[in-house]
């Protein structure tokens, strides 16, 4: 089930978010409450020979989408991102991975809030590591689910 | 002078930050204390038909580079970005422009601090507007200049 979702998410990226496809970004794991992705260094550098800030942003931010899709009932709710802070901790010059988690009990509570009030807000933290396992950045996004209709 | 810098910055982007070049991003004004840029909608959408968050991030963040290069003495200082917060205010579905300013008296004070302590920190706010003039987002970045050597 989650392998099919992963294939679908990666196969669809060229159409859904073409610029992420051009970065070579791909999701590497999608299950309720847990998503990972990675992006290669090739083509994504800056004039200092490090990965460009906008690519680090993207690999951190983009996993909020499949996290919401895999965790919440997408027939009843849709997700959106309100704001996001990224900290640049170290320069990265290799493939960068990102990982985010949402507790499933918290997710059930968020759905109950959205049922009652029409929306619910939550934060997702994505940690970004380079190939050597160095923490190169962290994104903290404020997302909402909103009740459909 | 600033027109040459503008041409140079745009001509060099394919080599310096290739992914921004792939977005079709270009600088539209560069002078000490004031930089603007724009990015087209074409190729930069998401699955909701709005401009992808990572593209909005990029057009807001990237102008910090030429702002620093045009404002500070790049023989003596180099700039870096420490963290950045982006607020998503409205969905954008047209060309998006960004604009940031740094007061030149404040810049002189920052250089004096960097001369004394080796570095100086400052914030740059970029406002993002769509073609209709709607404020679609805002980035607030924390940057440093560091004394070379």
PDB file of C-alpha atoms in Angstrom:
ATOM      1  CA  UNK A   1       0.000   0.000   0.000  1.00  0.00           C
ATOM      2  CA  UNK A   2       2.597   2.582   1.037  1.00  0.00           C
ATOM      3  CA  UNK A   3       4.931   1.380  -1.759  1.00  0.00           C
ATOM      4  CA  UNK A   4       2.207   2.093  -4.314  1.00  0.00           C
ATOM      5  CA  UNK A   5       1.635   5.523  -2.798  1.00  0.00           C
ATOM      6  CA  UNK A   6       5.391   6.162  -2.987  1.00  0.00           C
ATOM      7  CA  UNK A   7       5.552   5.169  -6.667  1.00  0.00           C
ATOM      8  CA  UNK A   8       2.480   7.269  -7.418  1.00  0.00           C
ATOM      9  CA  UNK A   9       3.871  10.322  -5.602  1.00  0.00           C
ATOM     10  CA  UNK A  10       7.221  10.088  -7.425  1.00  0.00           C
ATOM     11  CA  UNK A  11       5.709   9.308 -10.821  1.00  0.00           C
ATOM     12  CA  UNK A  12       3.307  12.214 -10.471  1.00  0.00           C
ATOM     13  CA  UNK A  13       5.833  14.821  -9.378  1.00  0.00           C
ATOM     14  CA  UNK A  14       6.768  15.947 -12.895  1.00  0.00           C
ATOM     15  CA  UNK A  15       3.147  17.042 -13.377  1.00  0.00           C
ATOM     16  CA  UNK A  16       2.252  18.134  -9.853  1.00  0.00           C
ATOM     17  CA  UNK A  17       5.375  20.122  -8.876  1.00  0.00           C
ATOM     18  CA  UNK A  18       7.619  20.240 -11.974  1.00  0.00           C
ATOM     19  CA  UNK A  19      10.356  22.347 -10.396  1.00  0.00           C
ATOM     20  CA  UNK A  20      10.866  19.720  -7.650  1.00  0.00           C
ATOM     21  CA  UNK A  21      11.142  17.089 -10.390  1.00  0.00           C
ATOM     22  CA  UNK A  22      13.794  19.259 -12.090  1.00  0.00           C
ATOM     23  CA  UNK A  23      15.745  19.270  -8.805  1.00  0.00           C
ATOM     24  CA  UNK A  24      15.796  15.447  -8.940  1.00  0.00           C
ATOM     25  CA  UNK A  25      13.869  15.312  -5.669  1.00  0.00           C
ATOM     26  CA  UNK A  26      12.142  12.050  -4.795  1.00  0.00           C
ATOM     27  CA  UNK A  27      10.132  10.699  -1.892  1.00  0.00           C
ATOM     28  CA  UNK A  28      11.829   7.669  -0.302  1.00  0.00           C
ATOM     29  CA  UNK A  29       9.228   6.634   2.288  1.00  0.00           C
ATOM     30  CA  UNK A  30       5.556   7.475   2.775  1.00  0.00           C
ATOM     31  CA  UNK A  31       3.373   6.043   5.501  1.00  0.00           C
ATOM     32  CA  UNK A  32       0.824   7.582   7.901  1.00  0.00           C
ATOM     33  CA  UNK A  33       2.779   9.804  10.295  1.00  0.00           C
ATOM     34  CA  UNK A  34       6.178   9.382   8.601  1.00  0.00           C
ATOM     35  CA  UNK A  35       7.659  10.643   5.310  1.00  0.00           C
ATOM     36  CA  UNK A  36      11.218  10.926   3.998  1.00  0.00           C
ATOM     37  CA  UNK A  37      12.657  12.393   0.793  1.00  0.00           C
ATOM     38  CA  UNK A  38      16.024  13.101  -0.793  1.00  0.00           C
ATOM     39  CA  UNK A  39      17.519  15.497  -3.332  1.00  0.00           C
ATOM     40  CA  UNK A  40      20.874  15.146  -5.145  1.00  0.00           C
ATOM     41  CA  UNK A  41      23.612  17.786  -5.050  1.00  0.00           C
ATOM     42  CA  UNK A  42      24.126  17.701  -8.839  1.00  0.00           C
ATOM     43  CA  UNK A  43      22.499  20.724 -10.472  1.00  0.00           C
ATOM     44  CA  UNK A  44      21.426  22.155  -7.111  1.00  0.00           C
ATOM     45  CA  UNK A  45      24.536  24.075  -6.011  1.00  0.00           C
ATOM     46  CA  UNK A  46      25.185  27.774  -5.531  1.00  0.00           C
ATOM     47  CA  UNK A  47      28.157  30.041  -6.217  1.00  0.00           C
ATOM     48  CA  UNK A  48      29.841  28.889  -2.967  1.00  0.00           C
ATOM     49  CA  UNK A  49      29.767  25.207  -4.016  1.00  0.00           C
ATOM     50  CA  UNK A  50      27.085  24.369  -1.442  1.00  0.00           C
ATOM     51  CA  UNK A  51      23.481  23.282  -1.980  1.00  0.00           C
ATOM     52  CA  UNK A  52      21.292  26.309  -2.775  1.00  0.00           C
ATOM     53  CA  UNK A  53      18.999  27.467   0.074  1.00  0.00           C
ATOM     54  CA  UNK A  54      15.858  27.080  -2.069  1.00  0.00           C
ATOM     55  CA  UNK A  55      16.630  23.385  -2.650  1.00  0.00           C
ATOM     56  CA  UNK A  56      17.099  22.760   1.083  1.00  0.00           C
ATOM     57  CA  UNK A  57      13.802  24.577   1.663  1.00  0.00           C
ATOM     58  CA  UNK A  58      12.078  22.387  -0.921  1.00  0.00           C
ATOM     59  CA  UNK A  59      13.254  19.011   0.379  1.00  0.00           C
ATOM     60  CA  UNK A  60      12.155  20.072   3.894  1.00  0.00           C
ATOM     61  CA  UNK A  61       8.833  21.656   2.947  1.00  0.00           C
ATOM     62  CA  UNK A  62       7.581  19.272   0.288  1.00  0.00           C
ATOM     63  CA  UNK A  63       7.204  16.253   2.558  1.00  0.00           C
ATOM     64  CA  UNK A  64       4.379  18.042   4.409  1.00  0.00           C
ATOM     65  CA  UNK A  65       2.134  17.265   1.412  1.00  0.00           C
ATOM     66  CA  UNK A  66       2.433  13.451   1.339  1.00  0.00           C
ATOM     67  CA  UNK A  67       2.569  13.409   5.163  1.00  0.00           C
ATOM     68  CA  UNK A  68      -0.888  15.018   5.236  1.00  0.00           C
ATOM     69  CA  UNK A  69      -2.158  12.868   2.356  1.00  0.00           C
ATOM     70  CA  UNK A  70      -1.002   9.632   4.035  1.00  0.00           C
ATOM     71  CA  UNK A  71      -2.159  10.615   7.532  1.00  0.00           C
ATOM     72  CA  UNK A  72      -5.477  12.447   7.107  1.00  0.00           C
ATOM     73  CA  UNK A  73      -8.600  11.396   5.221  1.00  0.00           C
ATOM     74  CA  UNK A  74      -8.149  13.408   2.018  1.00  0.00           C
ATOM     75  CA  UNK A  75     -11.809  12.918   1.103  1.00  0.00           C
ATOM     76  CA  UNK A  76     -12.705  15.035   4.142  1.00  0.00           C
ATOM     77  CA  UNK A  77      -9.778  17.428   4.643  1.00  0.00           C
ATOM     78  CA  UNK A  78      -7.217  19.299   2.556  1.00  0.00           C
ATOM     79  CA  UNK A  79      -3.851  20.546   3.803  1.00  0.00           C
ATOM     80  CA  UNK A  80      -2.144  23.900   3.330  1.00  0.00           C
ATOM     81  CA  UNK A  81       1.063  25.511   4.556  1.00  0.00           C
ATOM     82  CA  UNK A  82       0.759  28.883   6.327  1.00  0.00           C
ATOM     83  CA  UNK A  83       4.393  29.691   7.122  1.00  0.00           C
ATOM     84  CA  UNK A  84       7.746  27.980   7.375  1.00  0.00           C
ATOM     85  CA  UNK A  85      11.064  28.752   9.043  1.00  0.00           C
ATOM     86  CA  UNK A  86      14.294  27.188   7.834  1.00  0.00           C
ATOM     87  CA  UNK A  87      17.551  27.207   9.791  1.00  0.00           C
ATOM     88  CA  UNK A  88      20.745  26.760   7.781  1.00  0.00           C
ATOM     89  CA  UNK A  89      23.124  24.907  10.120  1.00  0.00           C
ATOM     90  CA  UNK A  90      25.966  23.680   7.863  1.00  0.00           C
ATOM     91  CA  UNK A  91      26.736  23.912   4.150  1.00  0.00           C
ATOM     92  CA  UNK A  92      25.743  20.709   2.300  1.00  0.00           C
ATOM     93  CA  UNK A  93      27.662  19.361  -0.676  1.00  0.00           C
ATOM     94  CA  UNK A  94      26.141  15.887  -1.147  1.00  0.00           C
ATOM     95  CA  UNK A  95      22.682  14.300  -1.398  1.00  0.00           C
ATOM     96  CA  UNK A  96      20.436  15.720   1.339  1.00  0.00           C
ATOM     97  CA  UNK A  97      17.686  13.712   3.009  1.00  0.00           C
ATOM     98  CA  UNK A  98      14.675  15.034   4.912  1.00  0.00           C
ATOM     99  CA  UNK A  99      12.418  13.327   7.427  1.00  0.00           C
ATOM    100  CA  UNK A 100       9.246  14.379   9.223  1.00  0.00           C
ATOM    101  CA  UNK A 101       6.851  12.670  11.611  1.00  0.00           C
ATOM    102  CA  UNK A 102       3.391  13.335  13.016  1.00  0.00           C
ATOM    103  CA  UNK A 103       2.072  11.328  15.959  1.00  0.00           C
ATOM    104  CA  UNK A 104      -1.043   9.404  14.863  1.00  0.00           C
ATOM    105  CA  UNK A 105      -2.931  10.124  18.097  1.00  0.00           C
ATOM    106  CA  UNK A 106      -2.257  13.837  17.573  1.00  0.00           C
ATOM    107  CA  UNK A 107      -3.490  13.463  13.986  1.00  0.00           C
ATOM    108  CA  UNK A 108      -6.790  11.950  15.202  1.00  0.00           C
ATOM    109  CA  UNK A 109      -7.221  14.891  17.611  1.00  0.00           C
ATOM    110  CA  UNK A 110      -6.542  17.353  14.751  1.00  0.00           C
ATOM    111  CA  UNK A 111      -9.241  15.707  12.627  1.00  0.00           C
ATOM    112  CA  UNK A 112     -11.705  16.025  15.541  1.00  0.00           C
ATOM    113  CA  UNK A 113     -10.861  19.757  15.859  1.00  0.00           C
ATOM    114  CA  UNK A 114     -11.313  20.247  12.097  1.00  0.00           C
ATOM    115  CA  UNK A 115     -14.679  18.455  12.257  1.00  0.00           C
ATOM    116  CA  UNK A 116     -15.838  20.852  14.947  1.00  0.00           C
ATOM    117  CA  UNK A 117     -14.304  24.176  13.807  1.00  0.00           C
ATOM    118  CA  UNK A 118     -13.597  23.665  10.091  1.00  0.00           C
ATOM    119  CA  UNK A 119      -9.808  23.712  10.494  1.00  0.00           C
ATOM    120  CA  UNK A 120      -6.913  22.609  12.682  1.00  0.00           C
ATOM    121  CA  UNK A 121      -3.337  23.878  12.817  1.00  0.00           C
ATOM    122  CA  UNK A 122      -0.198  21.825  13.435  1.00  0.00           C
ATOM    123  CA  UNK A 123       3.563  22.046  13.095  1.00  0.00           C
ATOM    124  CA  UNK A 124       5.853  19.717  11.186  1.00  0.00           C
ATOM    125  CA  UNK A 125       9.601  19.694  11.736  1.00  0.00           C
ATOM    126  CA  UNK A 126      11.822  18.277   8.987  1.00  0.00           C
ATOM    127  CA  UNK A 127      15.436  17.480   9.755  1.00  0.00           C
ATOM    128  CA  UNK A 128      17.872  17.675   6.842  1.00  0.00           C
ATOM    129  CA  UNK A 129      21.021  15.547   6.784  1.00  0.00           C
ATOM    130  CA  UNK A 130      23.849  15.228   4.285  1.00  0.00           C
ATOM    131  CA  UNK A 131      25.379  11.914   3.153  1.00  0.00           C
ATOM    132  CA  UNK A 132      27.777  11.919   6.118  1.00  0.00           C
ATOM    133  CA  UNK A 133      24.833  12.174   8.528  1.00  0.00           C
ATOM    134  CA  UNK A 134      25.559  15.809   9.426  1.00  0.00           C
ATOM    135  CA  UNK A 135      22.474  17.857  10.365  1.00  0.00           C
ATOM    136  CA  UNK A 136      22.665  20.628   7.748  1.00  0.00           C
ATOM    137  CA  UNK A 137      19.281  22.286   8.319  1.00  0.00           C
ATOM    138  CA  UNK A 138      15.861  22.136   9.876  1.00  0.00           C
ATOM    139  CA  UNK A 139      12.477  23.365   8.644  1.00  0.00           C
ATOM    140  CA  UNK A 140       9.563  24.093  10.993  1.00  0.00           C
ATOM    141  CA  UNK A 141       6.323  24.560   9.108  1.00  0.00           C
ATOM    142  CA  UNK A 142       2.910  25.651  10.312  1.00  0.00           C
ATOM    143  CA  UNK A 143       0.255  23.716   8.399  1.00  0.00           C
ATOM    144  CA  UNK A 144      -3.519  23.498   8.521  1.00  0.00           C
ATOM    145  CA  UNK A 145      -6.023  20.875   7.557  1.00  0.00           C
ATOM    146  CA  UNK A 146      -9.345  22.297   6.487  1.00  0.00           C
ATOM    147  CA  UNK A 147     -12.626  20.459   6.256  1.00  0.00           C
ATOM    148  CA  UNK A 148     -13.753  20.021   2.636  1.00  0.00           C
ATOM    149  CA  UNK A 149     -16.935  21.860   1.601  1.00  0.00           C
TER     150      UNK A 149
ATOM    151  CA  UNK B   1      27.049  50.753 -13.240  1.00  0.00           C
ATOM    152  CA  UNK B   2      24.008  49.104 -11.691  1.00  0.00           C
ATOM    153  CA  UNK B   3      22.750  48.086 -15.156  1.00  0.00           C
ATOM    154  CA  UNK B   4      26.027  46.253 -15.790  1.00  0.00           C
ATOM    155  CA  UNK B   5      25.745  44.544 -12.405  1.00  0.00           C
ATOM    156  CA  UNK B   6      22.179  43.542 -13.274  1.00  0.00           C
ATOM    157  CA  UNK B   7      23.224  42.066 -16.626  1.00  0.00           C
ATOM    158  CA  UNK B   8      26.127  40.265 -14.984  1.00  0.00           C
ATOM    159  CA  UNK B   9      23.945  38.833 -12.207  1.00  0.00           C
ATOM    160  CA  UNK B  10      21.328  37.566 -14.681  1.00  0.00           C
ATOM    161  CA  UNK B  11      23.853  36.266 -17.206  1.00  0.00           C
ATOM    162  CA  UNK B  12      25.729  34.418 -14.460  1.00  0.00           C
ATOM    163  CA  UNK B  13      22.728  32.796 -12.814  1.00  0.00           C
ATOM    164  CA  UNK B  14      22.762  29.669 -15.004  1.00  0.00           C
ATOM    165  CA  UNK B  15      26.224  28.888 -13.607  1.00  0.00           C
ATOM    166  CA  UNK B  16      25.926  30.275 -10.091  1.00  0.00           C
ATOM    167  CA  UNK B  17      22.458  28.997  -9.076  1.00  0.00           C
ATOM    168  CA  UNK B  18      21.240  26.780 -11.946  1.00  0.00           C
ATOM    169  CA  UNK B  19      17.945  25.814 -10.306  1.00  0.00           C
ATOM    170  CA  UNK B  20      16.920  29.496 -10.048  1.00  0.00           C
ATOM    171  CA  UNK B  21      17.749  29.859 -13.757  1.00  0.00           C
ATOM    172  CA  UNK B  22      15.505  26.839 -14.459  1.00  0.00           C
ATOM    173  CA  UNK B  23      12.682  28.630 -12.620  1.00  0.00           C
ATOM    174  CA  UNK B  24      13.065  31.531 -15.060  1.00  0.00           C
ATOM    175  CA  UNK B  25      13.942  33.855 -12.173  1.00  0.00           C
ATOM    176  CA  UNK B  26      15.675  37.128 -13.018  1.00  0.00           C
ATOM    177  CA  UNK B  27      16.860  40.173 -11.122  1.00  0.00           C
ATOM    178  CA  UNK B  28      15.096  43.352 -12.313  1.00  0.00           C
ATOM    179  CA  UNK B  29      16.910  46.015 -10.263  1.00  0.00           C
ATOM    180  CA  UNK B  30      20.165  46.028  -8.306  1.00  0.00           C
ATOM    181  CA  UNK B  31      21.580  49.049  -6.534  1.00  0.00           C
ATOM    182  CA  UNK B  32      23.118  49.570  -3.073  1.00  0.00           C
ATOM    183  CA  UNK B  33      20.327  49.078  -0.543  1.00  0.00           C
ATOM    184  CA  UNK B  34      17.641  48.029  -3.046  1.00  0.00           C
ATOM    185  CA  UNK B  35      17.077  44.870  -5.130  1.00  0.00           C
ATOM    186  CA  UNK B  36      14.058  43.473  -6.978  1.00  0.00           C
ATOM    187  CA  UNK B  37      13.490  40.208  -8.853  1.00  0.00           C
ATOM    188  CA  UNK B  38      10.686  38.334 -10.585  1.00  0.00           C
ATOM    189  CA  UNK B  39       9.776  34.746 -11.432  1.00  0.00           C
ATOM    190  CA  UNK B  40       7.161  33.564 -13.969  1.00  0.00           C
ATOM    191  CA  UNK B  41       4.263  31.264 -13.096  1.00  0.00           C
ATOM    192  CA  UNK B  42       4.914  28.964 -16.083  1.00  0.00           C
ATOM    193  CA  UNK B  43       6.628  25.747 -14.949  1.00  0.00           C
ATOM    194  CA  UNK B  44       6.489  26.811 -11.284  1.00  0.00           C
ATOM    195  CA  UNK B  45       3.023  25.649 -10.228  1.00  0.00           C
ATOM    196  CA  UNK B  46       1.873  22.979  -7.811  1.00  0.00           C
ATOM    197  CA  UNK B  47      -0.981  20.459  -7.805  1.00  0.00           C
ATOM    198  CA  UNK B  48      -3.412  23.172  -6.618  1.00  0.00           C
ATOM    199  CA  UNK B  49      -2.665  25.416  -9.619  1.00  0.00           C
ATOM    200  CA  UNK B  50      -0.788  27.949  -7.453  1.00  0.00           C
ATOM    201  CA  UNK B  51       2.900  28.845  -7.450  1.00  0.00           C
ATOM    202  CA  UNK B  52       4.901  26.216  -5.543  1.00  0.00           C
ATOM    203  CA  UNK B  53       6.114  27.286  -2.060  1.00  0.00           C
ATOM    204  CA  UNK B  54       9.768  26.608  -2.947  1.00  0.00           C
ATOM    205  CA  UNK B  55       9.603  29.056  -5.853  1.00  0.00           C
ATOM    206  CA  UNK B  56       8.111  31.790  -3.632  1.00  0.00           C
ATOM    207  CA  UNK B  57      10.868  31.067  -1.121  1.00  0.00           C
ATOM    208  CA  UNK B  58      13.506  31.389  -3.844  1.00  0.00           C
ATOM    209  CA  UNK B  59      12.353  34.715  -5.297  1.00  0.00           C
ATOM    210  CA  UNK B  60      12.243  36.137  -1.744  1.00  0.00           C
ATOM    211  CA  UNK B  61      15.516  34.671  -0.486  1.00  0.00           C
ATOM    212  CA  UNK B  62      17.739  35.040  -3.528  1.00  0.00           C
ATOM    213  CA  UNK B  63      17.728  38.847  -3.590  1.00  0.00           C
ATOM    214  CA  UNK B  64      19.687  38.871  -0.296  1.00  0.00           C
ATOM    215  CA  UNK B  65      22.794  37.883  -2.302  1.00  0.00           C
ATOM    216  CA  UNK B  66      22.924  40.789  -4.778  1.00  0.00           C
ATOM    217  CA  UNK B  67      21.665  43.150  -2.049  1.00  0.00           C
ATOM    218  CA  UNK B  68      24.749  42.307   0.016  1.00  0.00           C
ATOM    219  CA  UNK B  69      27.042  42.369  -3.038  1.00  0.00           C
ATOM    220  CA  UNK B  70      25.780  45.799  -4.132  1.00  0.00           C
ATOM    221  CA  UNK B  71      25.735  47.291  -0.613  1.00  0.00           C
ATOM    222  CA  UNK B  72      28.827  45.960   1.188  1.00  0.00           C
ATOM    223  CA  UNK B  73      32.461  45.946   0.078  1.00  0.00           C
ATOM    224  CA  UNK B  74      32.767  42.364  -1.181  1.00  0.00           C
ATOM    225  CA  UNK B  75      36.569  42.567  -1.055  1.00  0.00           C
ATOM    226  CA  UNK B  76      36.302  42.849   2.723  1.00  0.00           C
ATOM    227  CA  UNK B  77      33.118  40.985   3.687  1.00  0.00           C
ATOM    228  CA  UNK B  78      31.116  37.968   2.539  1.00  0.00           C
ATOM    229  CA  UNK B  79      27.413  37.386   3.209  1.00  0.00           C
ATOM    230  CA  UNK B  80      25.602  34.284   4.421  1.00  0.00           C
ATOM    231  CA  UNK B  81      22.022  33.430   5.348  1.00  0.00           C
ATOM    232  CA  UNK B  82      21.427  31.905   8.798  1.00  0.00           C
ATOM    233  CA  UNK B  83      17.660  31.374   8.794  1.00  0.00           C
ATOM    234  CA  UNK B  84      14.583  32.516   6.949  1.00  0.00           C
ATOM    235  CA  UNK B  85      10.860  32.586   7.657  1.00  0.00           C
ATOM    236  CA  UNK B  86       8.310  32.740   4.854  1.00  0.00           C
ATOM    237  CA  UNK B  87       4.641  33.577   5.340  1.00  0.00           C
ATOM    238  CA  UNK B  88       2.251  32.361   2.651  1.00  0.00           C
ATOM    239  CA  UNK B  89      -0.502  35.002   2.532  1.00  0.00           C
ATOM    240  CA  UNK B  90      -2.412  34.293  -0.708  1.00  0.00           C
ATOM    241  CA  UNK B  91      -2.066  31.752  -3.515  1.00  0.00           C
ATOM    242  CA  UNK B  92      -0.236  33.239  -6.541  1.00  0.00           C
ATOM    243  CA  UNK B  93      -1.043  32.275 -10.125  1.00  0.00           C
ATOM    244  CA  UNK B  94       0.895  34.876 -12.140  1.00  0.00           C
ATOM    245  CA  UNK B  95       4.417  36.331 -12.276  1.00  0.00           C
ATOM    246  CA  UNK B  96       5.594  37.122  -8.731  1.00  0.00           C
ATOM    247  CA  UNK B  97       7.928  40.013  -7.916  1.00  0.00           C
ATOM    248  CA  UNK B  98      10.080  40.443  -4.812  1.00  0.00           C
ATOM    249  CA  UNK B  99      11.651  43.568  -3.350  1.00  0.00           C
ATOM    250  CA  UNK B 100      14.018  44.159  -0.448  1.00  0.00           C
ATOM    251  CA  UNK B 101      15.749  47.225   0.981  1.00  0.00           C
ATOM    252  CA  UNK B 102      18.557  47.929   3.434  1.00  0.00           C
ATOM    253  CA  UNK B 103      19.138  51.443   4.748  1.00  0.00           C
ATOM    254  CA  UNK B 104      22.628  52.610   3.687  1.00  0.00           C
ATOM    255  CA  UNK B 105      23.385  54.217   7.082  1.00  0.00           C
ATOM    256  CA  UNK B 106      22.506  50.910   8.747  1.00  0.00           C
ATOM    257  CA  UNK B 107      24.787  49.135   6.253  1.00  0.00           C
ATOM    258  CA  UNK B 108      27.706  51.417   7.218  1.00  0.00           C
ATOM    259  CA  UNK B 109      27.095  50.628  10.901  1.00  0.00           C
ATOM    260  CA  UNK B 110      27.053  46.888  10.104  1.00  0.00           C
ATOM    261  CA  UNK B 111      30.414  47.160   8.341  1.00  0.00           C
ATOM    262  CA  UNK B 112      31.850  48.949  11.402  1.00  0.00           C
ATOM    263  CA  UNK B 113      30.568  46.138  13.669  1.00  0.00           C
ATOM    264  CA  UNK B 114      32.070  43.506  11.345  1.00  0.00           C
ATOM    265  CA  UNK B 115      35.413  45.369  11.359  1.00  0.00           C
ATOM    266  CA  UNK B 116      35.447  45.231  15.144  1.00  0.00           C
ATOM    267  CA  UNK B 117      34.003  41.774  15.879  1.00  0.00           C
ATOM    268  CA  UNK B 118      34.484  39.833  12.631  1.00  0.00           C
ATOM    269  CA  UNK B 119      30.763  39.635  11.819  1.00  0.00           C
ATOM    270  CA  UNK B 120      27.480  41.533  11.904  1.00  0.00           C
ATOM    271  CA  UNK B 121      23.915  40.237  11.711  1.00  0.00           C
ATOM    272  CA  UNK B 122      20.957  41.885   9.994  1.00  0.00           C
ATOM    273  CA  UNK B 123      17.474  41.101   8.763  1.00  0.00           C
ATOM    274  CA  UNK B 124      16.108  41.527   5.267  1.00  0.00           C
ATOM    275  CA  UNK B 125      12.387  41.489   4.550  1.00  0.00           C
ATOM    276  CA  UNK B 126      11.247  40.691   0.994  1.00  0.00           C
ATOM    277  CA  UNK B 127       7.672  41.403   0.004  1.00  0.00           C
ATOM    278  CA  UNK B 128       6.199  39.220  -2.736  1.00  0.00           C
ATOM    279  CA  UNK B 129       3.449  40.524  -5.011  1.00  0.00           C
ATOM    280  CA  UNK B 130       1.538  38.959  -7.883  1.00  0.00           C
ATOM    281  CA  UNK B 131       0.764  40.709 -11.185  1.00  0.00           C
ATOM    282  CA  UNK B 132      -2.394  42.258  -9.716  1.00  0.00           C
ATOM    283  CA  UNK B 133      -0.344  43.832  -6.919  1.00  0.00           C
ATOM    284  CA  UNK B 134      -1.670  41.449  -4.254  1.00  0.00           C
ATOM    285  CA  UNK B 135       0.772  40.751  -1.404  1.00  0.00           C
ATOM    286  CA  UNK B 136       1.082  36.949  -1.689  1.00  0.00           C
ATOM    287  CA  UNK B 137       3.937  36.365   0.747  1.00  0.00           C
ATOM    288  CA  UNK B 138       6.741  37.786   2.807  1.00  0.00           C
ATOM    289  CA  UNK B 139      10.189  36.426   3.653  1.00  0.00           C
ATOM    290  CA  UNK B 140      12.183  37.593   6.686  1.00  0.00           C
ATOM    291  CA  UNK B 141      15.771  36.415   6.551  1.00  0.00           C
ATOM    292  CA  UNK B 142      18.548  36.651   9.112  1.00  0.00           C
ATOM    293  CA  UNK B 143      21.835  37.277   7.315  1.00  0.00           C
ATOM    294  CA  UNK B 144      25.416  37.938   8.387  1.00  0.00           C
ATOM    295  CA  UNK B 145      28.337  39.666   6.822  1.00  0.00           C
ATOM    296  CA  UNK B 146      31.659  38.247   7.894  1.00  0.00           C
ATOM    297  CA  UNK B 147      35.037  39.894   7.585  1.00  0.00           C
ATOM    298  CA  UNK B 148      37.212  38.137   4.979  1.00  0.00           C
ATOM    299  CA  UNK B 149      40.350  36.375   6.291  1.00  0.00           C
TER     300      UNK B 149
END
